[in-house]
XYZ file of C-alpha atoms in Angstrom:
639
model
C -49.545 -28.100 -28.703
C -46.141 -28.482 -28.010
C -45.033 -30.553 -31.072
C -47.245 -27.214 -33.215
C -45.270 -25.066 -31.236
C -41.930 -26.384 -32.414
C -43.141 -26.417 -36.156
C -43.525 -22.763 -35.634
C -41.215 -21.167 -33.669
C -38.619 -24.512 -33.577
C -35.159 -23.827 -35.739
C -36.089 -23.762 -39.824
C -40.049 -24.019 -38.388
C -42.351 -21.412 -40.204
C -41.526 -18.121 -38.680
C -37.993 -19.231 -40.162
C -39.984 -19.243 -43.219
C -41.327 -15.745 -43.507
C -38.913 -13.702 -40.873
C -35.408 -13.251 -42.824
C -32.612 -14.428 -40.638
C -35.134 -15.586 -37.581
C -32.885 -17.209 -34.626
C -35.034 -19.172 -32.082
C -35.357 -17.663 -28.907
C -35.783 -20.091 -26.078
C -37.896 -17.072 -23.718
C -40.075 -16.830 -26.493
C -40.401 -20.555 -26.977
C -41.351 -21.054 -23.229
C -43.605 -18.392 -22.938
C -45.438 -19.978 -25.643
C -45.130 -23.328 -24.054
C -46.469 -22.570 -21.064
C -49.789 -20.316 -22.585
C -50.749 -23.258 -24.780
C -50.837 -25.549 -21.949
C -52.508 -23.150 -19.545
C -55.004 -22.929 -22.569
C -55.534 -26.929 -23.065
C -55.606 -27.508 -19.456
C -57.960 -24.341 -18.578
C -55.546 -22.475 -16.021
C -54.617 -19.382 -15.330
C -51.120 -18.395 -15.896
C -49.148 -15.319 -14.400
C -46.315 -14.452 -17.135
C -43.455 -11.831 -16.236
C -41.602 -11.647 -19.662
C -38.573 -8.733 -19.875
C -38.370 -6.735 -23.131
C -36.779 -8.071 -26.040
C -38.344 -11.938 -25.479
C -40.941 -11.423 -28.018
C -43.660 -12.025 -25.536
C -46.635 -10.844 -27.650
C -45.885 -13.425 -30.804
C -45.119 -16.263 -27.871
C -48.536 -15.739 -26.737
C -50.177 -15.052 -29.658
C -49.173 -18.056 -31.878
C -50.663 -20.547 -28.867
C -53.891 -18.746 -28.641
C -54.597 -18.253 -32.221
C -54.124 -21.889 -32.832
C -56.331 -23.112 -29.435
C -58.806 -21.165 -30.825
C -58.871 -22.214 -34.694
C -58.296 -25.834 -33.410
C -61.224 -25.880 -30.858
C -63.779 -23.329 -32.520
C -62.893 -21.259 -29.577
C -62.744 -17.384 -28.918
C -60.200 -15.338 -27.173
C -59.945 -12.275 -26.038
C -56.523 -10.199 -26.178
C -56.270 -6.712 -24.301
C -53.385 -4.219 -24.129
C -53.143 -1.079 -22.419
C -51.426 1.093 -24.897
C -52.848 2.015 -28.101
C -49.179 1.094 -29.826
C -48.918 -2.362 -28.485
C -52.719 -2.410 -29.941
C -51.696 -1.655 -33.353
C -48.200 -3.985 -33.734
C -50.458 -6.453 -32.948
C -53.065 -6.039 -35.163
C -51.287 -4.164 -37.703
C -47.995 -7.415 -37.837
C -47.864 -9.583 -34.856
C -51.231 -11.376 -36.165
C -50.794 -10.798 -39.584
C -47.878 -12.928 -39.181
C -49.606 -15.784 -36.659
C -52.089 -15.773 -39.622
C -49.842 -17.168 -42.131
C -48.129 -19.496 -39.604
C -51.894 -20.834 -38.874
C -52.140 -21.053 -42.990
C -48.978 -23.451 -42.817
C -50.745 -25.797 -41.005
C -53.862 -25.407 -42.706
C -55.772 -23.940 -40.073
C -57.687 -20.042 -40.833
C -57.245 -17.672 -38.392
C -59.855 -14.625 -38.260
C -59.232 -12.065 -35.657
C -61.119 -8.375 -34.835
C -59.899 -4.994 -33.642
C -62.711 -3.324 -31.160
C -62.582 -0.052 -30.066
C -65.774 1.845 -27.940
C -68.474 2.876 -30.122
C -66.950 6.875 -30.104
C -64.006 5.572 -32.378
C -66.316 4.505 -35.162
C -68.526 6.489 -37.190
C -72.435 6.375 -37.434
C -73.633 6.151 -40.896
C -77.035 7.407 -39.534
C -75.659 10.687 -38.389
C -73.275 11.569 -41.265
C -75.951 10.936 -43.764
C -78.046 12.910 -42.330
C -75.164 15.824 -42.116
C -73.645 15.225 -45.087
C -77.868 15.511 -46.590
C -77.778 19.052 -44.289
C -74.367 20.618 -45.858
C -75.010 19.083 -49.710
C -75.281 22.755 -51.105
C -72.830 24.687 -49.026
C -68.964 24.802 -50.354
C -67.226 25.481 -47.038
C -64.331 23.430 -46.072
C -66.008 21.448 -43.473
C -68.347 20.499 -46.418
C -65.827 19.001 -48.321
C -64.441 17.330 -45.606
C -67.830 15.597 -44.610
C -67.773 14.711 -48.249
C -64.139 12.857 -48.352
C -65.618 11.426 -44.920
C -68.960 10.298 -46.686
C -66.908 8.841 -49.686
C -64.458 6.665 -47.859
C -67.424 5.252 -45.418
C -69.318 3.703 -48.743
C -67.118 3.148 -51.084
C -64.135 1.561 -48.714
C -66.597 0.753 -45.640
C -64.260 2.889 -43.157
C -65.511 3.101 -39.872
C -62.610 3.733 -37.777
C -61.836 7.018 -37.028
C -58.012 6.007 -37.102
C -58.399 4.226 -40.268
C -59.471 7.591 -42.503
C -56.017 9.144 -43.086
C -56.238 12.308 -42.662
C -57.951 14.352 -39.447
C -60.864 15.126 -38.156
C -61.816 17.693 -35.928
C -63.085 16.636 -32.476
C -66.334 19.075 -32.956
C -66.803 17.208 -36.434
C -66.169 14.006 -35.334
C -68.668 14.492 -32.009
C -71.242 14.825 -34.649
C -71.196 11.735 -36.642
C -69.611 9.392 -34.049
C -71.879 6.081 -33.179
C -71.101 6.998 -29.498
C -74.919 7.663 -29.136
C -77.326 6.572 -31.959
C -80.612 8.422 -33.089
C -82.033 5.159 -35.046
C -85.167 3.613 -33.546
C -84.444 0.346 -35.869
C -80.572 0.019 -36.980
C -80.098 0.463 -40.263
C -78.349 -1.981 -42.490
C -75.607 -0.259 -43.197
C -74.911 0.464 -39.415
C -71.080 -0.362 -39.068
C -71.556 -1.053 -35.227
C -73.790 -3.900 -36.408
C -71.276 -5.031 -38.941
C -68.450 -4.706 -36.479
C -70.934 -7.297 -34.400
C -71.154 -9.792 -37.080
C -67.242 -9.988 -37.618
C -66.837 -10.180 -33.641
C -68.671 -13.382 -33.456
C -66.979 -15.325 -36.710
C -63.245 -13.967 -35.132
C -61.310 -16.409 -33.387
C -59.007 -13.179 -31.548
C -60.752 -10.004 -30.503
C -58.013 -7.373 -29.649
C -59.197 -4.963 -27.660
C -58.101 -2.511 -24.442
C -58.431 -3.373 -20.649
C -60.795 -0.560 -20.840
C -63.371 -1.309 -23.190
C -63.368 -4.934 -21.681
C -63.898 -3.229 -18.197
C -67.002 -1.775 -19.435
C -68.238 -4.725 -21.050
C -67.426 -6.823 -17.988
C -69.852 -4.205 -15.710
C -72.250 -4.488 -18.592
C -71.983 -8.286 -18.634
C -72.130 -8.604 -14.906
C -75.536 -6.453 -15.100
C -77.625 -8.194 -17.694
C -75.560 -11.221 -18.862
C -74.830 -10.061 -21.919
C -72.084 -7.794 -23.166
C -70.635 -5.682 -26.546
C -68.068 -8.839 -26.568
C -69.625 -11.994 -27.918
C -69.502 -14.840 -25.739
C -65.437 -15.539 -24.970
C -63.666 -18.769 -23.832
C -60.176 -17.265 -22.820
C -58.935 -14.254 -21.844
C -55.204 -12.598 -22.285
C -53.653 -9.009 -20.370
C -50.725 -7.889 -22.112
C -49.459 -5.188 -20.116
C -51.172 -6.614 -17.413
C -49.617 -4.451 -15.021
C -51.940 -1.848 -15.509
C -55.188 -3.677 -14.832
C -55.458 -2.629 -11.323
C -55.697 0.859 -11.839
C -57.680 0.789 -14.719
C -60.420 -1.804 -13.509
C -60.873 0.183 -10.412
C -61.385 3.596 -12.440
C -63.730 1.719 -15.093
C -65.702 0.146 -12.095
C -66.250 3.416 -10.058
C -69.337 4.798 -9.779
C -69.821 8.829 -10.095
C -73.043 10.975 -9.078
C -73.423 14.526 -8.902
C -76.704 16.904 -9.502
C -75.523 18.185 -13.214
C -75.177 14.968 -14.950
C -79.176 13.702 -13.853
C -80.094 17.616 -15.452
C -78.100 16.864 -18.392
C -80.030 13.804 -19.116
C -82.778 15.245 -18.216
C -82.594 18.396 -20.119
C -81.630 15.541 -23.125
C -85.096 13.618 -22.639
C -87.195 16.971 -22.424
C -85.860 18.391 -26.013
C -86.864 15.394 -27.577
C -89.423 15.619 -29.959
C -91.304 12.311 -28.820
C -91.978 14.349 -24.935
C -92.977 17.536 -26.758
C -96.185 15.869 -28.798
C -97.294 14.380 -25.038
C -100.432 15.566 -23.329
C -99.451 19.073 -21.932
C -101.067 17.335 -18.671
C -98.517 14.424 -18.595
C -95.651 16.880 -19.497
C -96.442 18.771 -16.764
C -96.680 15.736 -14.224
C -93.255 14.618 -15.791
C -91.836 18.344 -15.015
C -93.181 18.220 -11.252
C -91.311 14.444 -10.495
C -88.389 16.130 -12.168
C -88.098 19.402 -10.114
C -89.388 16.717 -6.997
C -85.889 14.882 -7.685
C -83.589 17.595 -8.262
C -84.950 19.738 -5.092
C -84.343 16.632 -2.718
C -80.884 15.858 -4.568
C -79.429 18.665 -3.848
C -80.955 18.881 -0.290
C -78.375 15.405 0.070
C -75.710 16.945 -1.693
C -75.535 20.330 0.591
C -75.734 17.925 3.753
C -72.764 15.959 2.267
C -70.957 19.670 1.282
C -71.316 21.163 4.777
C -69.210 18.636 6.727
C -66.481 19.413 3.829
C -65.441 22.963 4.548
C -62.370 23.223 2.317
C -61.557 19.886 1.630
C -61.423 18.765 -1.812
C -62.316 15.087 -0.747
C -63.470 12.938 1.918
C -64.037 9.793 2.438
C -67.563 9.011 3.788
C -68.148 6.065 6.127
C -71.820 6.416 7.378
C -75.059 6.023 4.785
C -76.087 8.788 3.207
C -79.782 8.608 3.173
C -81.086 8.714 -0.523
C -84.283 6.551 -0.744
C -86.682 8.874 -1.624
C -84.965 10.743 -4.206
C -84.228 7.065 -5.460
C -88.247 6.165 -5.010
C -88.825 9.334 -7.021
C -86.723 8.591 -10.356
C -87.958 5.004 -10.259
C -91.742 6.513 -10.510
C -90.633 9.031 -13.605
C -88.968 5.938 -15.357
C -91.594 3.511 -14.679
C -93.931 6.625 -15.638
C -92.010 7.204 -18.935
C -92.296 3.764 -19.623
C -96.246 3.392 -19.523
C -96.739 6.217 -22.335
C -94.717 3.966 -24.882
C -92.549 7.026 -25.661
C -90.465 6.207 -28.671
C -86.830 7.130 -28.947
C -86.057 7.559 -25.189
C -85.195 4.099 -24.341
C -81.286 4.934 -24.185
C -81.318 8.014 -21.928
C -84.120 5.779 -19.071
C -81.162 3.421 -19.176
C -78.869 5.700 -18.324
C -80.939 7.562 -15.642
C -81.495 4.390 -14.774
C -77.900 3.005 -14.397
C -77.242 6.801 -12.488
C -80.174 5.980 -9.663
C -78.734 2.188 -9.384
C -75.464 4.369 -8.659
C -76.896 6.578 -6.589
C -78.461 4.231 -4.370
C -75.203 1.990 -4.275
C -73.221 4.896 -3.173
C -75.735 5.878 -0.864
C -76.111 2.436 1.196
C -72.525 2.415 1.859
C -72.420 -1.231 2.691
C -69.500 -2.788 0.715
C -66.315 -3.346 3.174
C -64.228 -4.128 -0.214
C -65.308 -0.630 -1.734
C -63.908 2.944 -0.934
C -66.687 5.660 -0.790
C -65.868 9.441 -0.951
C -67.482 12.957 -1.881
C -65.688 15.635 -3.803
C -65.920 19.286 -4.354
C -65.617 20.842 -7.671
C -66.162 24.786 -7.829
C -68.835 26.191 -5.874
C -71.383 23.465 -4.777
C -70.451 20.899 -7.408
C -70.265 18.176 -5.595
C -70.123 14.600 -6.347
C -70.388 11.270 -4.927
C -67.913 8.369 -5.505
C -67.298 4.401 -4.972
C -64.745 2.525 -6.441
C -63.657 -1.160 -5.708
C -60.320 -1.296 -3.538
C -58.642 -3.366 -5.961
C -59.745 -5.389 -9.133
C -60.201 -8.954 -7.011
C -63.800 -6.920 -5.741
C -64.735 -7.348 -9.217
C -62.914 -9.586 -11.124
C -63.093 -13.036 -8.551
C -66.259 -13.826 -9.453
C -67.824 -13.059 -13.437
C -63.713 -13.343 -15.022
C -61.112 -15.809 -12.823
C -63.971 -18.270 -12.087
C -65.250 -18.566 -15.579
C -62.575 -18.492 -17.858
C -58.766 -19.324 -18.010
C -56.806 -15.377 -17.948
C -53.352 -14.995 -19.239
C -51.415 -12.338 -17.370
C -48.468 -10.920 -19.071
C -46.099 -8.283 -18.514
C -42.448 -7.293 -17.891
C -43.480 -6.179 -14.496
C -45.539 -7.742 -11.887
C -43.592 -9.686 -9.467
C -42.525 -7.563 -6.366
C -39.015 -9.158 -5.304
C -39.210 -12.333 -7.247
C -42.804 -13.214 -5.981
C -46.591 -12.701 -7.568
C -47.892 -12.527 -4.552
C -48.927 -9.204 -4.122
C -49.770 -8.642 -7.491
C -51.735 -12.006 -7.688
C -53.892 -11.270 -4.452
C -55.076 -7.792 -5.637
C -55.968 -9.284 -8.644
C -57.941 -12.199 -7.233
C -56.289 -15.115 -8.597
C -55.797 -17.497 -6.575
C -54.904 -20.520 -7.933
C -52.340 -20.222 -10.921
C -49.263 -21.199 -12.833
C -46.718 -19.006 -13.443
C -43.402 -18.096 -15.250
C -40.732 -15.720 -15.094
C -38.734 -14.880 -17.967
C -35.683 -12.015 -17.742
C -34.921 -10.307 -20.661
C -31.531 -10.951 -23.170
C -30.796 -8.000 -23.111
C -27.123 -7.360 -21.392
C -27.745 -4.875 -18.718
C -24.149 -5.319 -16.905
C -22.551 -3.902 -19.509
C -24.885 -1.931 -20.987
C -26.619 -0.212 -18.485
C -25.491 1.973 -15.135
C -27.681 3.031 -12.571
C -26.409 6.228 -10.730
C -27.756 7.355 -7.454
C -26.147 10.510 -6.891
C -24.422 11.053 -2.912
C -25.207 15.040 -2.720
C -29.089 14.891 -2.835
C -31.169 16.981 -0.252
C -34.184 15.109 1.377
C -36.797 14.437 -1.708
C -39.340 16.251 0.350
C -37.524 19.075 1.134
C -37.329 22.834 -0.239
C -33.527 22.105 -2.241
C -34.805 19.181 -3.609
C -36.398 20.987 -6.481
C -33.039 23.545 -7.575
C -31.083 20.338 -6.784
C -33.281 18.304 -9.790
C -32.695 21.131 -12.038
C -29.006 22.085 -11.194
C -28.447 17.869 -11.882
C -30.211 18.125 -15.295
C -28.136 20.578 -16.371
C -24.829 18.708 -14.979
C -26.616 15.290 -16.939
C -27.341 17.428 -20.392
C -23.458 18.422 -20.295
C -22.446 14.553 -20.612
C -25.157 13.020 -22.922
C -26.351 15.939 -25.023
C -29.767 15.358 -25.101
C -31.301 12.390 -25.859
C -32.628 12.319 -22.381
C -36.214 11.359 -20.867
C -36.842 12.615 -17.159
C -39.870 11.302 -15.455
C -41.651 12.481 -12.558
C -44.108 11.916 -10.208
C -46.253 14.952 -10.177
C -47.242 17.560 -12.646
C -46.528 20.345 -10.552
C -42.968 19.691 -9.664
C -42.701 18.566 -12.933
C -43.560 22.316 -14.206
C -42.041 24.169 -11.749
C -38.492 22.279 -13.175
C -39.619 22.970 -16.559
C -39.930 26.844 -15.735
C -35.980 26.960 -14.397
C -34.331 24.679 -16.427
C -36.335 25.985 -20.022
C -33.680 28.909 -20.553
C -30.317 26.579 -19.856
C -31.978 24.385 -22.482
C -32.515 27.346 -25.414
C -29.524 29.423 -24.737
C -27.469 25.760 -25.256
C -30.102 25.003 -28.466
C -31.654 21.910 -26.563
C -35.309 21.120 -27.618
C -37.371 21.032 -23.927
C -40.343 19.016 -24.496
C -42.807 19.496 -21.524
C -46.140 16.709 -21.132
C -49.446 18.434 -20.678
C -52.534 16.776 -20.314
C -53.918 15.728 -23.492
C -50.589 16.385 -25.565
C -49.835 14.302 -28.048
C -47.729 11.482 -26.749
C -46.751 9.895 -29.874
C -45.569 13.187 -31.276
C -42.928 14.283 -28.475
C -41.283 10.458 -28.617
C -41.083 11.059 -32.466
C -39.092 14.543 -31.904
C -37.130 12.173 -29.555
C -36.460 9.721 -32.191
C -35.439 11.926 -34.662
C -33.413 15.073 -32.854
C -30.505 14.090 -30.425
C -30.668 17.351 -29.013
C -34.048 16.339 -26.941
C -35.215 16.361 -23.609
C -38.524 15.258 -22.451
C -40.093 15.888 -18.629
C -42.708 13.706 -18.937
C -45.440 12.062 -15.939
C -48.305 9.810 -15.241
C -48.004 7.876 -18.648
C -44.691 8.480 -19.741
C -43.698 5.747 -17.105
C -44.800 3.354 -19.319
C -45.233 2.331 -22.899
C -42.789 4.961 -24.611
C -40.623 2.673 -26.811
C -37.070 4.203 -28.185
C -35.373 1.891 -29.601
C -30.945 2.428 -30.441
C -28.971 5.525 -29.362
C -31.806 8.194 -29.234
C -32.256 7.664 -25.654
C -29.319 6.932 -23.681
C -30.374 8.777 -20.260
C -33.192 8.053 -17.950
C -33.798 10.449 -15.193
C -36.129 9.358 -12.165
C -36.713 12.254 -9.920
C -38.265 10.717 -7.470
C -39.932 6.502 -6.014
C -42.997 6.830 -7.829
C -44.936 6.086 -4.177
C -48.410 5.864 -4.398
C -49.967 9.678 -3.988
C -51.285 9.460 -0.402
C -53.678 12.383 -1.264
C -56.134 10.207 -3.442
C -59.240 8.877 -2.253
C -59.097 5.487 -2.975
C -54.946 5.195 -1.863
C -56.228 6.674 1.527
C -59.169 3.784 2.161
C -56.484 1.329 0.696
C -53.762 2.583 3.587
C -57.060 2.972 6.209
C -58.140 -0.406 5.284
C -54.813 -1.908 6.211
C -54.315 0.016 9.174
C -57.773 -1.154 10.037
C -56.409 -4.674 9.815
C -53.490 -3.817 11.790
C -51.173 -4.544 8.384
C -48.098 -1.952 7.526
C -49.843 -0.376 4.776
C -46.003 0.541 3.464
C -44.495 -3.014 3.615
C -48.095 -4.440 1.964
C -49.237 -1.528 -0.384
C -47.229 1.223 -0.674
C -43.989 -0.035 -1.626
C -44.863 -2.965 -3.643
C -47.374 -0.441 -5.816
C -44.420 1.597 -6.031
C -41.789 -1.222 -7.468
C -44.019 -2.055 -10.373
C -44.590 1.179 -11.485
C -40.408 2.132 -11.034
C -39.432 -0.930 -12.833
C -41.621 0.477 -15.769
C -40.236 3.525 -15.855
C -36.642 1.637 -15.549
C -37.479 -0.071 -19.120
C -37.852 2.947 -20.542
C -34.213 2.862 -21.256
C -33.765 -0.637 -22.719
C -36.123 -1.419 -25.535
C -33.692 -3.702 -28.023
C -29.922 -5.169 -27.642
C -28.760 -1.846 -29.368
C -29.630 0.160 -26.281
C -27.140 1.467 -24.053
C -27.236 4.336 -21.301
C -27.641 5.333 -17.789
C -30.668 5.475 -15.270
C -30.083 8.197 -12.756
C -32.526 7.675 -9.492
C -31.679 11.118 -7.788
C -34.109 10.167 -4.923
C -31.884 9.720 -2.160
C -33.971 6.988 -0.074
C -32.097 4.159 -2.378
C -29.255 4.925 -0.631
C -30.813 6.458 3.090
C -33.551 3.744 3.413
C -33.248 0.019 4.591
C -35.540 -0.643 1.621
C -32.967 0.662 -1.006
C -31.225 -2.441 -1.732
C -34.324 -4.322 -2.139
C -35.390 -1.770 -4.838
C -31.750 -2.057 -6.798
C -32.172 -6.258 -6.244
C -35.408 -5.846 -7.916
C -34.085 -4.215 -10.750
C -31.930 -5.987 -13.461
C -28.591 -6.145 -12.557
C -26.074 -2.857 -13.547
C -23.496 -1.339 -12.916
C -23.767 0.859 -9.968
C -22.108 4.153 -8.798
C -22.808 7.253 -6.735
C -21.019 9.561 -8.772
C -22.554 11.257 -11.870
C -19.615 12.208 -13.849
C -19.161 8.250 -14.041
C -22.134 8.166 -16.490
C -19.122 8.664 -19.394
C -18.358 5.446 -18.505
C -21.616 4.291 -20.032
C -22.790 6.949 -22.733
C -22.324 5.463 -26.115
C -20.138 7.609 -28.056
């Protein structure tokens, strides 16, 4: 591996060959070192790599050629949909021709769920429904039906051009109404070139799922896998645990119902056995929500609470197991999928219900009048991932951030690994002289009422010395607003473009207008900490409002801190903070994404300066400049 590794990377080696100008970096050669032998020797390997090492093509070029070598398959899964599509889109493209140098033929697979493909089924069958109408949805499902069999498109990213979400929900292969799958079905196809690719790239998500789904049944969407690689890895936690919770509530078993009952299969039945199914059906729901009022009563206002007792659910449970097992005597075609899933919902139910995992959080939460659901989530990804990932298959974790002050440690033990090699890599670019961190001396207490006029009064002192080209991050969407609202009308009178995140905006758009107008500003939350990539002079100022601490208010962050407590740990020192380092050294890289960056981070939370733990947040960051002052940021602006 080693001696392949310097034919590829190694000075006049073949990325020399097809990258004009390439300079070996030794980061990039290490990283890739250290993955191929983690590979041969079936480890695990914890990788911290800093932006700029070329971290993805270090671990790609190993893996690819492990897997072409030994027949082998491995999985690679990012977080972000752009890190997704540079490697699919070049990074491999590029490994494939290195592969071709040494006469080795690399195949690899992008997999998305089934709701970003298309079912040929269902758009036949629409585009068959609309073939004499004119309308502009017509001719849409037309362009749609053309580039599905004459180009084989089945991505809904792949088309060009959009498509409505109430379109799209019509055709997508999310749910399929085929009793036998057709031959054209392009979830089978996407199958068949899974299991002849050497690299599948998909997201932590979608491998979440299929890990539940393999841990069920033994099987999964994924074909059988001998290796498994986390870019971004330092989003797996959260992610795992939101993939792996299980959610109840009294609408979604009458939605399925209501779904099995309209189906034409049910209506042909004996009007006795219809009637029999109706009667177990109103049995369930009536004794469902019996539970669910007992659970809503001890609630009063709350919008959550954790629940540490049993909740008694057996016979509702007993009940849905004798209308499945009923179902399933008549034969009934073409209800297979939704018995699964009322299936999968009691299995839920009755997990929630026992209460018996000390590793899991349990809770019940209100939504409107009476809609209340019940929750369990694992505490942290080692519940799940110990046993049916670490102990079957060597994991590659890589990231730019998931030490917490020089150690894996905590990141490691949430995770469940617990035996693993491990490499830390900085990043070239020059930080000390390109890069200030300010930390105001005049800020109020971040909790208090000032603290708010104080962030906007400093973003209007900031926009005076950069000009724009400015990203502020915060921690929650409602401060985040109520700054928008007073600081909107400094930014139009001065013609500054404000650029506020809402949930479900368009992400990709508002770092474009970045890109492209100097005279920007973005507030942005939740996932603007991570994975916005501005490369060169159009972002030169980073705000962060606030330590990105853990929201105390969540269910599963309370049983996390309770747990501890529990254990008579400092849920701070072993939770709090260390969550809260990862996340602030993502938003930190915000600002440095190539050697052309330069700029200043202002932290206007005051507790790096107040707080015994400041300094260990600022030696955990990459070493700056430093300075109190915020008028010294035209030290640092590039002109």
């Amino acid at each position: 591996m080693e001696e392949f590794i310097e034919r590829a990377l190694g000075s006049g080696g073949h990325l020399s060959k097809l990258v004009q100008g390439y300079i070996p970096r030794a980061p990039q050669v290490l990283i890739a070192t250290k993955v191929g032998m983690a590979l041969e020797e079936g480890k695990h390997l914890l990788a911290e790599a800093g932006t700029g090492t070329g971290k993805s093509l270090g671990y790609l070029i190993p893996a690819a050629q492990w897997a072409v070598a030994n027949k082998k398959t491995v999985v690679v899964c990012t977080h972000t949909i752009p890190l997704m599509t540079q490697i699919v889109n070049v990074e491999l493209p590029r490994v494939q021709q290195i592969l071709k140098m040494e006469n080795l033929n690399l195949k690899y697979q992008l997999v998305k769920g089934k709701a970003h493909y298309v079912c040929y089924k269902k758009l036949e069958g629409l585009w068959q429904e609309v073939l004499r109408s004119n309308s502009m949805e017509t001719k849409l499902i037309q362009r749609i039906f053309a580039k599905v069999t004459k180009e084989r498109i089945a991505d809904r990213s792949a088309f060009g051009f959009d498509i409505d979400d109430s379109l799209w929900n019509r055709i997508s292969a999310s749910s399929c109404p085929a009793i036998k799958k057709p031959e054209n079905c392009m979830i089978e196809d996407l199958k068949v070139k899974m299991q002849k690719a050497h690299i599948i790239v998909t997201n932590h998500a979608y491998f979440f799922s299929d890990l539940i789904m393999r841990k069920k049944t033994g099987n999964g969407s994924l074909p059988a896998y001998d290796a498994v690689i986390f870019d971004e890895a330092h989003e797996l936690e959260d992610v795992c645990c939101n993939i792996f919770e299980k959610e109840v509530n009294l609408n979604r078993f009458e939605s399925l119902f209501d779904y099995f009952f309209k189906r034409e299969a049910i209506g042909d039945l004996d009007k006795s056995i219809q009637l029999e199914l109706t009667q177990l059906r109103q049995s369930f729901s009536r004794k469902l929500e019996e539970i669910y009022e007992g659970v809503g009563k001890g609630m009063k206002r709350d919008a959550f609470k954790l629940m540490t007792d049993k909740v008694d659910v057996s016979d509702v449970c007993s009940i849905l197991a004798q209308f499945i097992e009923r179902v399933k005597s008549l034969k009934v075609r073409g209800v297979s999928e939704i018995l699964d899933r009322l299936f999968e919902s009691n299995d839920d139910l009755d997990f929630i219900g026992n209460n018996e995992k000390k590793s899991w959080a349990y809770w019940a939460t209100v939504h409107g009048r009476g809609d209340i659901s019940l929750h369990a989530a694992p505490l942290f990804p080692k519940t799940v991932l110990a046993n049916g990932l670490f102990d079957k298959v060597p994991v590659i974790l890589a990231s730019a951030t998931m030490s917490t002050d020089g150690k894996f440690t905590f990141f490691a033990g949430r995770c469940g690994v617990q035996e693993y090699d491990s490499l830390m890599v900085g990043s070239p670019f020059d930080y000390e002289k390109k890069t200030m961190i300010i930390c105001p001396d005049d800020a109020p207490d971040p909790d208090s009422p000032e603290f708010m006029q104080y962030t906007v009064e400093k973003l209007q002192e900031t926009l005076m010395y950069s000009g724009g080209r400015m990203l502020v991050l915060f921690t929650s969407f409602d401060s985040m607003n109520q700054v928008a609202r007073r600081f909107e009308q400094h930014c139009i009178e001065r013609g500054y473009s404000l650029l506020v995140q809402y949930p479900g905006c368009d992400r990709e758009k508002i770092i474009q207008q970045l890109k492209t107008n100097s005279r920007t500003i973005v507030l942005g939350c939740t996932s603007f900490w991570t994975g916005v990539d501005v490369a060169g002079d159009a972002l030169t100022t980073l705000v962060i409002v606030k330590f990105p601490f853990p929201q105390p208010n969540e269910p599963l962050i309370q049983a996390q801190i309770a747990l501890l407590e529990k254990a008579n740990r400092n849920s701070f020192q072993f939770f709090m903070f260390p969550k809260m380092m990862i996340k602030l050294k993502q938003g930190f890289g915000r600002l440095n994404r190539s050697v052309k960056c330069q700029g200043a981070v202002i932290i206007l939370d005051p507790r790096m300066r107040t707080k015994r733990y400041g300094k260990a947040v600022l030696r955990s960051l990459p070493k700056c400049r430093y300075s109190e002052k915020l008028e010294d940021i035209i030290h640092i602006l590039p002109v």
